[in-house]
Coordinates of C-alpha atoms in Angstrom, one line a residue:
Chain R
M220 CA 0.0 0.0 0.0
K221 CA 1.2 3.5 -0.9
N222 CA 1.3 6.0 1.9
A223 CA -0.2 8.8 -0.1
V224 CA -1.2 9.8 -3.6
F225 CA -1.4 13.3 -5.2
V226 CA -4.2 13.6 -7.7
Y227 CA -3.4 16.1 -10.5
S228 CA -3.9 16.5 -14.2
P229 CA -2.8 19.6 -16.1
E230 CA -6.3 19.9 -17.5
Q231 CA -7.6 20.7 -14.1
L232 CA -6.1 24.2 -14.7
S233 CA -8.9 24.7 -17.3
Y234 CA -11.2 25.6 -14.4
K235 CA -10.6 29.3 -15.0
F236 CA -13.0 32.2 -14.9
S237 CA -10.6 34.9 -16.1
D238 CA -7.2 36.4 -15.4
S239 CA -8.5 38.9 -12.9
H240 CA -10.8 36.5 -11.0
P241 CA -9.5 35.7 -7.5
F242 CA -10.1 32.0 -7.9
N243 CA -7.2 30.8 -10.0
H244 CA -6.0 27.2 -10.2
K245 CA -2.6 28.2 -11.2
R246 CA -2.2 27.7 -7.5
L247 CA -1.9 24.0 -8.2
L248 CA 1.0 24.6 -10.5
L249 CA 2.8 26.8 -8.0
T250 CA 2.3 24.2 -5.3
I251 CA 3.5 21.3 -7.3
D252 CA 6.5 23.2 -8.5
L253 CA 7.4 24.1 -4.9
L254 CA 7.1 20.4 -3.8
K255 CA 9.1 19.2 -6.7
N256 CA 11.8 21.8 -6.0
I257 CA 12.3 20.4 -2.5
D258 CA 12.2 16.8 -3.8
A259 CA 9.1 16.0 -1.8
L260 CA 6.9 15.1 -4.8
S261 CA 7.8 12.8 -7.7
D262 CA 5.9 11.8 -10.8
D263 CA 5.3 8.4 -9.2
D264 CA 3.3 10.0 -6.5
I265 CA 1.0 11.7 -9.0
I266 CA -2.1 10.0 -10.3
P267 CA -4.3 11.7 -13.0
A268 CA -7.7 13.0 -12.2
R269 CA -10.6 11.4 -14.1
V270 CA -13.8 12.9 -15.4
A271 CA -16.8 12.4 -13.2
T272 CA -19.8 10.9 -15.1
D273 CA -23.1 12.6 -15.3
E274 CA -24.5 9.9 -13.1
E275 CA -21.9 10.7 -10.4
L276 CA -22.7 14.4 -10.6
E277 CA -26.4 13.5 -10.2
L278 CA -25.6 12.0 -6.8
V279 CA -25.9 15.6 -5.7
H280 CA -26.8 17.9 -8.6
D281 CA -30.1 18.4 -10.5
P282 CA -29.9 17.0 -14.1
K283 CA -31.4 20.3 -15.3
Y284 CA -28.6 22.3 -13.7
I285 CA -26.0 20.0 -15.2
D286 CA -27.5 20.6 -18.6
I287 CA -27.4 24.4 -18.1
V288 CA -23.7 24.2 -17.1
K289 CA -23.0 22.2 -20.3
K290 CA -24.8 24.6 -22.5
A291 CA -23.2 27.7 -20.9
G292 CA -19.8 26.3 -21.5
H293 CA -20.6 25.6 -25.1
G294 CA -22.0 29.1 -25.8
L295 CA -25.6 27.8 -26.2
I296 CA -27.2 30.1 -23.6
T297 CA -26.7 33.7 -22.5
A298 CA -25.5 34.9 -19.2
E299 CA -29.0 36.2 -18.6
Q300 CA -30.5 32.8 -19.1
A301 CA -27.9 31.1 -16.9
E302 CA -28.1 33.7 -14.0
P303 CA -31.0 32.0 -12.2
Y304 CA -28.6 29.1 -11.8
G305 CA -25.9 31.3 -10.3
I306 CA -23.8 31.2 -13.5
G307 CA -22.9 34.2 -15.5
T308 CA -22.5 36.4 -12.4
E309 CA -19.4 38.3 -11.3
D310 CA -18.6 35.5 -8.9
T311 CA -19.1 32.6 -11.3
P312 CA -18.8 33.9 -14.9
I313 CA -19.3 31.6 -17.8
F314 CA -16.1 30.2 -19.4
P315 CA -15.5 27.8 -22.2
N316 CA -16.1 24.1 -21.4
M317 CA -17.0 24.9 -17.8
H318 CA -18.8 21.5 -17.5
E319 CA -15.8 19.5 -18.6
A320 CA -13.4 21.5 -16.4
S321 CA -15.7 21.2 -13.3
S322 CA -16.3 17.4 -13.9
L323 CA -12.5 16.9 -13.8
L324 CA -12.2 18.6 -10.4
V325 CA -15.0 16.3 -9.2
G326 CA -13.4 13.2 -10.8
G327 CA -10.1 14.1 -9.1
T328 CA -11.8 13.9 -5.7
L329 CA -13.4 10.6 -6.6
Q330 CA -10.0 9.2 -7.6
A331 CA -8.7 10.3 -4.2
V332 CA -11.7 8.5 -2.6
D333 CA -11.2 5.3 -4.5
Y334 CA -7.5 5.1 -3.7
V335 CA -8.1 5.5 0.0
M336 CA -11.3 3.4 0.3
Q337 CA -9.9 0.5 -1.8
G338 CA -6.8 0.5 0.4
K339 CA -4.4 1.4 -2.4
S340 CA -3.1 4.3 -0.3
K341 CA -3.6 5.5 3.2
H342 CA -4.1 9.2 2.3
A343 CA -4.9 11.1 -0.9
L344 CA -4.8 14.7 -1.9
N345 CA -6.8 16.5 -4.6
L346 CA -6.0 20.2 -4.3
G347 CA -8.2 20.9 -7.3
G348 CA -11.3 20.0 -5.3
G349 CA -12.9 21.5 -2.2
L350 CA -15.6 23.5 -4.0
H351 CA -17.8 23.5 -0.9
H352 CA -20.3 26.3 -1.9
G353 CA -21.9 24.4 -4.9
F354 CA -25.6 23.7 -4.4
R355 CA -27.9 21.1 -5.9
G356 CA -29.2 23.3 -8.6
R357 CA -27.1 26.4 -8.3
A358 CA -23.5 27.6 -8.6
S359 CA -22.4 29.8 -5.7
G360 CA -19.2 31.4 -4.5
F361 CA -16.9 30.4 -7.4
C362 CA -18.1 26.8 -7.1
I363 CA -20.0 25.0 -10.0
Y364 CA -20.1 21.3 -9.0
N365 CA -19.6 20.5 -5.3
D366 CA -16.9 17.8 -5.5
S367 CA -16.9 17.3 -1.8
S368 CA -20.7 16.6 -1.5
I369 CA -20.5 14.3 -4.5
A370 CA -17.5 12.4 -3.1
I371 CA -19.2 11.9 0.3
R372 CA -22.4 10.5 -1.3
Y373 CA -20.1 8.3 -3.5
I374 CA -18.4 7.0 -0.3
Q375 CA -21.8 6.3 1.3
E376 CA -23.1 4.4 -1.7
K377 CA -20.0 2.6 -2.8
Y378 CA -18.3 1.9 0.5
Q379 CA -21.0 2.4 3.1
A380 CA -18.7 4.4 5.4
R381 CA -19.3 7.1 7.9
V382 CA -17.7 10.3 6.9
L383 CA -16.4 13.2 9.0
Y384 CA -16.1 16.3 6.8
V385 CA -13.8 18.9 8.2
D386 CA -13.7 22.3 6.6
T387 CA -11.1 24.9 7.6
D388 CA -11.7 27.3 4.7
A389 CA -12.3 30.9 6.0
H390 CA -15.8 30.7 4.5
H391 CA -18.6 28.5 5.9
G392 CA -18.9 25.1 4.0
D393 CA -22.5 25.7 3.3
G394 CA -23.0 23.5 0.2
V395 CA -21.7 20.4 2.0
Q396 CA -23.6 21.2 5.2
W397 CA -27.0 21.6 3.6
T398 CA -26.5 18.4 1.4
F399 CA -26.1 16.3 4.6
Y400 CA -28.2 18.3 7.0
D401 CA -30.7 15.5 7.5
D402 CA -28.2 12.7 7.3
P403 CA -26.9 11.2 10.6
S404 CA -24.2 9.1 8.8
V405 CA -22.3 12.2 7.7
C406 CA -20.9 14.7 10.2
T407 CA -20.0 18.2 8.9
F408 CA -17.6 20.4 10.8
S409 CA -16.8 23.9 9.6
I410 CA -14.6 26.5 11.3
H411 CA -14.8 29.8 9.6
E412 CA -15.0 33.6 9.9
T413 CA -18.4 34.6 11.2
G414 CA -21.1 35.1 8.5
R415 CA -22.1 38.4 10.0
Y416 CA -20.2 40.1 7.2
L417 CA -18.5 37.4 5.2
F418 CA -20.0 35.2 2.5
P419 CA -22.1 33.0 2.7
G420 CA -23.6 34.4 5.9
T421 CA -24.5 31.0 7.4
G422 CA -22.5 28.7 9.7
N423 CA -24.0 29.8 13.0
I424 CA -23.5 27.5 16.0
S425 CA -27.3 27.0 16.0
E426 CA -27.1 25.1 12.7
R427 CA -26.9 21.6 14.1
G428 CA -28.6 19.5 11.6
N429 CA -32.3 18.5 11.1
G430 CA -34.5 15.6 12.0
Q431 CA -32.4 12.4 12.1
G432 CA -29.3 14.5 11.3
Y433 CA -29.7 16.7 14.4
G434 CA -26.4 16.8 16.2
T435 CA -24.2 15.9 13.2
S436 CA -23.6 19.4 11.9
F437 CA -21.0 21.5 13.8
N438 CA -20.1 25.2 13.2
F439 CA -17.4 27.2 14.8
P440 CA -17.8 30.8 13.6
L441 CA -14.8 32.9 14.6
E442 CA -14.6 36.7 15.0
A443 CA -12.9 38.8 12.4
F444 CA -9.3 39.5 13.5
T445 CA -9.1 36.1 15.4
E446 CA -5.4 35.4 14.7
D447 CA -3.5 32.1 15.1
N448 CA -3.7 31.2 18.7
S449 CA -7.5 31.6 19.1
F450 CA -8.1 29.8 15.8
L451 CA -5.9 26.9 16.7
M452 CA -7.4 26.6 20.2
V453 CA -10.9 26.3 18.8
Y454 CA -9.8 24.0 15.9
E455 CA -7.9 21.6 18.1
K456 CA -10.4 21.4 21.0
A457 CA -13.4 21.1 18.6
L458 CA -12.0 18.6 16.3
R459 CA -10.8 16.2 19.0
E460 CA -14.2 16.3 20.7
V461 CA -16.2 16.0 17.5
I462 CA -14.2 13.0 16.2
E463 CA -14.4 11.3 19.5
Y464 CA -18.2 11.8 19.5
F465 CA -18.9 10.8 15.9
K466 CA -16.3 8.1 15.4
P467 CA -16.0 8.2 11.6
D468 CA -14.6 5.5 9.3
V469 CA -12.9 8.1 7.1
L470 CA -11.8 11.7 7.5
F471 CA -12.4 14.1 4.6
T472 CA -10.8 17.5 5.0
Q473 CA -11.3 20.6 2.9
N474 CA -8.2 22.8 3.1
G475 CA -9.1 26.3 2.0
A476 CA -6.1 28.5 2.5
D477 CA -7.9 31.9 2.8
A478 CA -7.8 32.6 6.5
H479 CA -4.3 34.2 6.2
Y480 CA -3.6 37.8 6.8
F481 CA -2.7 38.3 3.2
D482 CA -5.9 36.9 1.9
P483 CA -7.9 39.8 0.2
L484 CA -11.4 38.3 0.9
T485 CA -11.3 37.5 4.6
H486 CA -10.4 39.1 7.9
L487 CA -9.2 36.3 10.2
Y488 CA -5.6 37.5 10.3
A489 CA -4.0 34.0 10.6
S490 CA -0.5 33.2 9.6
M491 CA 1.4 30.2 8.2
K492 CA 1.3 28.8 11.7
I493 CA -2.3 27.5 11.3
Y494 CA -1.3 25.8 8.0
R495 CA 1.4 23.8 9.8
E496 CA -1.0 22.7 12.6
I497 CA -4.2 22.0 10.6
P498 CA -3.0 19.0 8.6
K499 CA -0.9 17.8 11.5
L500 CA -3.9 17.2 13.7
A501 CA -6.0 15.8 10.9
H502 CA -3.2 13.3 10.2
E503 CA -2.9 12.3 13.8
L504 CA -6.6 11.8 14.2
A505 CA -7.0 9.9 10.9
H506 CA -4.6 7.3 12.3
E507 CA -6.2 7.3 15.7
Y508 CA -9.8 6.9 14.6
C509 CA -9.9 5.9 10.9
D510 CA -7.0 3.5 10.4
G511 CA -5.3 6.3 8.5
R512 CA -8.0 6.9 5.9
W513 CA -7.7 10.6 5.1
I514 CA -8.9 12.3 1.9
A515 CA -7.9 15.9 1.6
V516 CA -9.0 18.5 -1.0
G517 CA -8.1 22.2 -1.6
G518 CA -10.6 25.0 -1.5
G519 CA -10.4 28.8 -1.2
G520 CA -7.1 30.7 -1.1
Y521 CA -6.9 34.0 -2.9
D522 CA -3.4 35.1 -2.3
M523 CA -2.0 32.4 -4.7
W524 CA 1.5 33.8 -4.7
R525 CA 2.4 34.4 -1.0
V526 CA 0.1 32.0 0.8
V527 CA -1.4 29.1 -1.1
P528 CA 1.7 27.3 -2.4
R529 CA 3.3 27.2 1.0
A530 CA 0.1 26.3 2.9
W531 CA -0.9 23.5 0.5
S532 CA 2.7 22.1 0.3
L533 CA 2.4 21.6 4.1
I534 CA -0.6 19.2 3.6
W535 CA 1.4 16.9 1.3
L536 CA 4.5 17.1 3.5
E537 CA 2.4 16.1 6.6
M538 CA 0.7 13.3 4.7
N539 CA 4.2 11.8 4.0
D540 CA 5.6 12.4 7.4
Y541 CA 8.2 14.9 6.2
P542 CA 9.4 17.2 9.0
I543 CA 7.9 20.7 8.8
P544 CA 10.2 22.7 6.5
T545 CA 11.9 25.9 7.8
G546 CA 14.0 28.6 6.5
K547 CA 14.5 29.6 2.8
L548 CA 12.2 28.5 0.0
P549 CA 14.2 27.1 -3.0
E550 CA 15.9 29.8 -4.9
D551 CA 14.8 28.3 -8.3
W552 CA 11.2 28.4 -7.3
L553 CA 11.4 32.0 -6.1
N554 CA 13.3 33.2 -9.2
K555 CA 10.9 31.4 -11.5
W556 CA 7.7 32.8 -10.1
Q557 CA 8.8 36.2 -8.9
K558 CA 8.8 37.3 -12.5
E559 CA 5.1 36.7 -12.8
A560 CA 4.0 37.7 -9.3
P561 CA 2.5 41.1 -8.8
V562 CA 3.7 41.1 -5.2
P563 CA 7.1 40.3 -3.6
L564 CA 7.1 36.6 -2.7
I565 CA 7.7 35.6 0.9
P566 CA 11.2 33.9 0.7
T567 CA 10.8 31.6 3.7
W568 CA 8.5 28.9 4.9
E569 CA 7.7 31.2 7.9
D570 CA 5.9 34.5 7.7
P571 CA 7.7 37.8 8.5
N572 CA 7.4 38.6 12.1
P573 CA 5.5 40.7 13.0
L574 CA 3.1 40.2 10.1
F575 CA 0.8 43.1 11.1
E576 CA 0.2 45.7 13.8
P577 CA -1.3 44.5 17.1
I578 CA -5.1 44.2 17.0
P579 CA -7.1 46.3 19.4
R580 CA -9.6 44.3 21.5
K581 CA -7.6 41.2 21.0
A582 CA -8.4 39.8 24.5
E583 CA -12.1 40.3 23.9
I584 CA -12.0 38.7 20.5
E585 CA -10.3 35.6 22.1
E586 CA -12.8 35.6 24.9
K587 CA -15.7 35.6 22.5
N588 CA -14.3 32.8 20.5
A589 CA -13.8 30.7 23.6
Q590 CA -17.4 31.4 24.6
M591 CA -18.6 30.4 21.2
L592 CA -16.7 27.1 21.4
I593 CA -18.4 26.2 24.7
K594 CA -21.8 26.8 23.2
A595 CA -21.0 25.0 20.0
L596 CA -19.8 21.8 21.8
N597 CA -22.5 22.0 24.4
I598 CA -24.5 19.3 22.6
I599 CA -21.6 16.8 23.0
R600 CA -20.6 17.8 26.5
S601 CA -24.1 17.6 27.9
E602 CA -24.6 14.1 26.4
K603 CA -21.5 12.9 28.1
K604 CA -22.8 13.9 31.6
Chain F
M120 CA -45.4 43.9 7.9
I121 CA -48.8 43.4 9.7
V122 CA -49.8 41.0 12.4
E123 CA -51.8 38.5 10.2
Q124 CA -48.5 37.8 8.4
I125 CA -46.7 36.5 11.4
M126 CA -49.4 35.4 13.9
K127 CA -50.1 31.8 14.9
R128 CA -53.6 30.8 13.8
D129 CA -53.8 27.5 15.7
V130 CA -54.3 28.9 19.2
Y131 CA -54.5 26.7 22.3
A132 CA -57.2 28.3 24.4
L133 CA -59.1 27.2 27.5
T134 CA -62.4 28.4 29.2
P135 CA -62.7 30.1 32.6
K136 CA -64.1 26.9 34.1
D137 CA -61.1 24.8 33.1
T138 CA -58.8 24.1 36.0
L139 CA -55.3 25.2 36.8
N140 CA -54.2 21.6 36.2
D141 CA -55.6 21.8 32.6
A142 CA -53.5 25.0 32.0
L143 CA -50.4 23.3 33.5
K144 CA -50.8 20.2 31.3
L145 CA -51.5 22.2 28.1
M146 CA -48.4 24.4 28.7
R147 CA -46.2 21.4 29.3
E148 CA -47.6 19.4 26.3
K149 CA -47.4 22.2 23.8
S150 CA -44.3 24.0 25.2
I151 CA -46.2 27.3 25.5
R152 CA -46.2 30.0 28.1
H153 CA -49.5 31.8 27.4
I154 CA -53.1 30.6 27.2
P155 CA -55.9 32.9 26.2
I156 CA -59.1 32.2 28.0
V157 CA -62.3 32.4 25.9
D158 CA -66.0 32.1 26.6
D159 CA -68.5 30.1 24.7
E160 CA -68.6 32.7 21.9
E161 CA -64.8 32.7 21.6
N162 CA -64.6 36.1 23.1
V163 CA -61.3 36.7 24.9
V164 CA -62.1 37.0 28.6
G165 CA -58.7 36.4 30.1
L166 CA -55.2 35.2 29.8
I167 CA -53.1 33.0 31.9
T168 CA -49.3 32.8 31.7
S169 CA -46.9 30.2 33.0
H170 CA -45.9 32.8 35.6
D171 CA -49.4 33.0 36.9
V172 CA -49.6 29.2 37.1
K173 CA -46.4 29.0 39.1
N174 CA -47.5 31.7 41.5
A175 CA -50.7 29.9 42.1
L176 CA -49.2 26.6 42.9
P177 CA -47.7 25.9 46.4
S178 CA -44.0 25.9 46.6
C179 CA -42.4 22.6 46.2
L180 CA -40.3 23.3 49.3
K181 CA -43.4 23.5 51.6
E182 CA -44.4 20.4 53.6
E183 CA -48.1 20.9 53.4
N184 CA -49.7 19.9 50.2
N185 CA -53.0 21.3 48.9
P186 CA -54.2 19.1 46.0
T187 CA -57.4 21.0 45.6
I188 CA -55.6 24.0 44.2
Y189 CA -55.0 22.0 41.0
D190 CA -58.8 21.7 40.5
T191 CA -59.5 25.4 41.0
P192 CA -61.0 27.1 37.9
I193 CA -58.6 29.2 35.9
E194 CA -60.8 32.3 36.3
K195 CA -59.5 32.7 39.8
F196 CA -56.0 33.3 38.6
M197 CA -56.2 34.7 35.1
V198 CA -55.6 38.3 34.0
K199 CA -58.9 39.8 33.1
D200 CA -58.1 43.1 31.5
V201 CA -56.2 41.5 28.6
I202 CA -54.4 43.7 26.0
V203 CA -55.4 42.3 22.6
G204 CA -54.4 43.1 19.1
H205 CA -55.9 43.1 15.6
P206 CA -54.8 41.2 12.5
L207 CA -54.2 44.5 10.7
D208 CA -51.9 45.9 13.5
F209 CA -48.4 46.8 12.4
V210 CA -45.8 44.4 13.7
E211 CA -43.7 47.4 14.8
D212 CA -46.6 48.6 17.0
V213 CA -46.9 45.2 18.6
A214 CA -43.2 45.5 19.4
I215 CA -43.8 48.9 21.1
T216 CA -46.7 47.4 23.1
F217 CA -44.6 44.6 24.3
Y218 CA -41.8 46.9 25.2
E219 CA -43.9 49.5 27.0
S220 CA -46.4 47.3 28.7
K221 CA -43.8 44.7 29.6
I222 CA -45.8 41.9 28.2
S223 CA -44.8 39.1 25.8
C224 CA -48.0 37.9 24.3
L225 CA -50.9 39.4 22.4
P226 CA -54.1 37.5 21.6
I227 CA -55.4 38.7 18.2
V228 CA -59.1 39.4 18.1
S229 CA -61.2 40.1 15.0
G230 CA -65.0 40.2 14.8
G231 CA -65.1 39.8 18.6
K232 CA -63.4 36.3 18.3
L233 CA -60.0 35.0 19.0
V234 CA -58.3 34.4 15.7
G235 CA -54.6 34.2 16.5
I236 CA -51.7 34.9 18.9
V237 CA -48.4 36.7 18.6
T238 CA -45.7 36.2 21.2
S239 CA -42.3 37.8 21.7
S240 CA -40.7 34.7 20.1
D241 CA -42.7 35.3 16.9
L242 CA -41.6 38.9 16.8
L243 CA -38.0 37.9 17.3
Y244 CA -38.4 35.4 14.4
A245 CA -39.7 38.1 12.2
Y246 CA -36.6 40.2 13.1
I247 CA -34.3 37.2 12.3
E248 CA -35.9 36.9 8.9
L249 CA -35.1 40.6 8.3
T250 CA -31.5 40.5 9.3
G251 CA -30.5 36.9 8.6
A252 CA -28.7 35.3 5.6
H253 CA -31.2 33.1 3.9
Q254 CA -29.2 32.9 0.7
P255 CA -25.5 32.8 0.3
S256 CA -24.4 36.4 0.5
S257 CA -21.9 39.0 1.8
K258 CA -22.9 41.9 4.0
I259 CA -21.3 45.3 3.9
D260 CA -21.9 48.2 6.2
I261 CA -21.5 51.8 4.8
R262 CA -21.5 55.0 6.8
L263 CA -23.6 57.5 4.8
K264 CA -24.0 61.2 5.2
D265 CA -27.6 61.9 6.3
K266 CA -28.7 63.7 3.1
V267 CA -30.9 63.1 0.1
G268 CA -29.8 60.7 -2.6
T269 CA -26.8 59.0 -1.0
L270 CA -28.5 55.7 -0.8
A271 CA -29.4 55.9 -4.5
D272 CA -25.7 56.6 -5.3
V273 CA -24.7 53.5 -3.5
L274 CA -27.3 51.3 -5.2
T275 CA -26.4 52.7 -8.6
L276 CA -22.9 51.6 -8.0
I277 CA -23.9 48.1 -6.9
K278 CA -26.1 47.8 -10.0
K279 CA -23.1 48.4 -12.2
H280 CA -21.6 45.2 -10.8
H281 CA -24.8 43.2 -11.6
A282 CA -25.0 42.3 -7.9
N283 CA -28.4 41.3 -6.5
V284 CA -29.3 43.1 -3.3
L285 CA -31.1 40.7 -0.9
S286 CA -31.7 43.1 2.0
I287 CA -31.0 46.6 3.2
L288 CA -31.2 48.0 6.7
V289 CA -30.6 51.6 7.8
F290 CA -29.8 52.3 11.4
P291 CA -28.5 55.3 13.5
D292 CA -24.8 55.7 13.7
T293 CA -23.9 55.6 17.4
E294 CA -20.6 57.4 16.8
N295 CA -21.8 60.2 14.4
N296 CA -25.0 62.2 14.6
D297 CA -24.9 63.5 11.1
S298 CA -24.6 60.1 9.4
R299 CA -26.3 56.7 9.3
I300 CA -25.1 53.1 8.8
I301 CA -26.6 51.2 6.0
S302 CA -26.2 47.4 6.0
I303 CA -26.6 45.8 2.6
R304 CA -26.7 42.1 1.9
I305 CA -25.6 41.2 -1.6
R306 CA -25.6 37.9 -3.4
M307 CA -21.8 37.6 -4.1
M308 CA -18.8 36.0 -2.6
N309 CA -16.3 38.7 -3.8
P310 CA -17.6 42.1 -3.0
L311 CA -14.1 43.6 -3.3
S312 CA -14.8 45.3 -6.7
I313 CA -17.9 47.0 -5.2
I314 CA -16.0 48.0 -2.0
T315 CA -13.2 49.5 -4.0
D316 CA -15.6 51.4 -6.2
L317 CA -17.5 52.7 -3.1
R318 CA -14.3 53.8 -1.5
N319 CA -13.1 55.5 -4.7
N320 CA -16.4 57.4 -4.7
G321 CA -15.8 58.7 -1.2
F322 CA -18.0 56.3 0.8
E323 CA -16.8 54.9 4.1
V324 CA -17.1 51.1 3.9
L325 CA -17.0 49.1 7.2
W326 CA -16.2 45.6 6.2
P327 CA -16.3 44.1 8.7
N328 CA -17.8 46.5 11.1
V329 CA -16.1 45.9 14.4
P330 CA -16.3 49.0 16.6
G331 CA -12.9 50.0 17.9
V332 CA -11.0 48.0 15.2
N333 CA -10.2 50.1 12.2
L334 CA -8.0 48.0 9.9

């Protein structure tokens, strides 16, 4: 059995809205190049993504919506006609062959699932996936097909396993949460910046699931300007308690890298420190509870030059038990990409210190997060008594 | 918004001759705190709250027990001069009534008959509907000068970005008397282009709006 596989096909880069759109999968290229430069990734580790079939997409999506996506990508409908489906908007513009490109991201996650669930590898990573905002019949927040929802349904049907979905993107994992809101065999866990201002606005602690699924949806909304320590305190305590409570067969993590100070869309003010710790705990718990079964996908991350390549590399390094890298990034990588980057690249694995001016009201923000954590976990803690 | 749009129409009511025990049981079964009391013609003649019931019952700490109290008719304990509302009342006015009269329930009467009930929880829910995110969206707060046309300027700018506005709230600015805060929910994940545009046009955008933290 392999330890871990890295799912990637160059064609995954065709999921591209425009040059100026914040979601840009060139991030994949930057990450792979960084990993290859430090000799942590070889071509033997990489398995190609496959195309998800319509039948697989229909595990979650409405056939009519799939048809609209196909038509939009082939120039058969106008932006106005596609808009009721969330396509052709500023967030999710139409681009050529958008159905094909989106299906390849979904298929990549399904490849990762098959490798892990068939015991061909312990862990699998598809950084092209993690499109957690996609809804049954509507694109939302840069996401067309929801690879994570589809993959979890696929795991349920093909492998009859209980899935814990852990979403550390700075935005609430709404699409996945609502897909499994009534389902007690999937537990969704999302830690994110509060939806008071940030998209999509949901992800309150009171969203706990519905009917049979009540108590299998967990949300940890953090204050703006939360910073590393408070983020990690909540993440570590919450994840340990939730996994102990739910006891999944497989761990599925969404690794959006948009909580960083540099990220233009969010306000959590985290640093590279959280991207060292997030996969570390996921890895540890996957071995403790799931016999190592850990599927990881990408997600958001809108500073693709200074944040995403370093953050995502750390997931792969953790999966393969490499020590956490320190010091300078490889010179070749820096020279190659600095030419294209509109901002000076960060030359080290660590962030500059200090990264920003001290935040006023820091103690209150931490206190509020700690209070939120107690309320969010109340359902587990009261059951134990 | 008017009362008939938010009131509960299936009202659990009792008659003056029903007993305290009936009220207690009904409150427990239906998880309610208020029961309108009606006569044979469905006229509201009283109201009993969980507070009234608790006050009427003997303390659980007392030794002596008085089982007959449970069989006493409600009319002995109920409030008789009940404040009632009408289906056409404005929800805002109901809120003022609740606040000023320190009550938390209003039986709704039309044609002399009990037709519904509104409680403080229903009012809160209506408020949640107003301010909540029911569709994926971002919210931006903007500090606006208190003068004609500024809101229109903001909305024209948003329209240029083809963004769909899901809700708008306007509230007083606690820090500045000559301005207001407007809070707009728009259906988009990346509001940066709108925010930049607003700032370039001289608007003060608070995103996020955390008082005391200006970053």
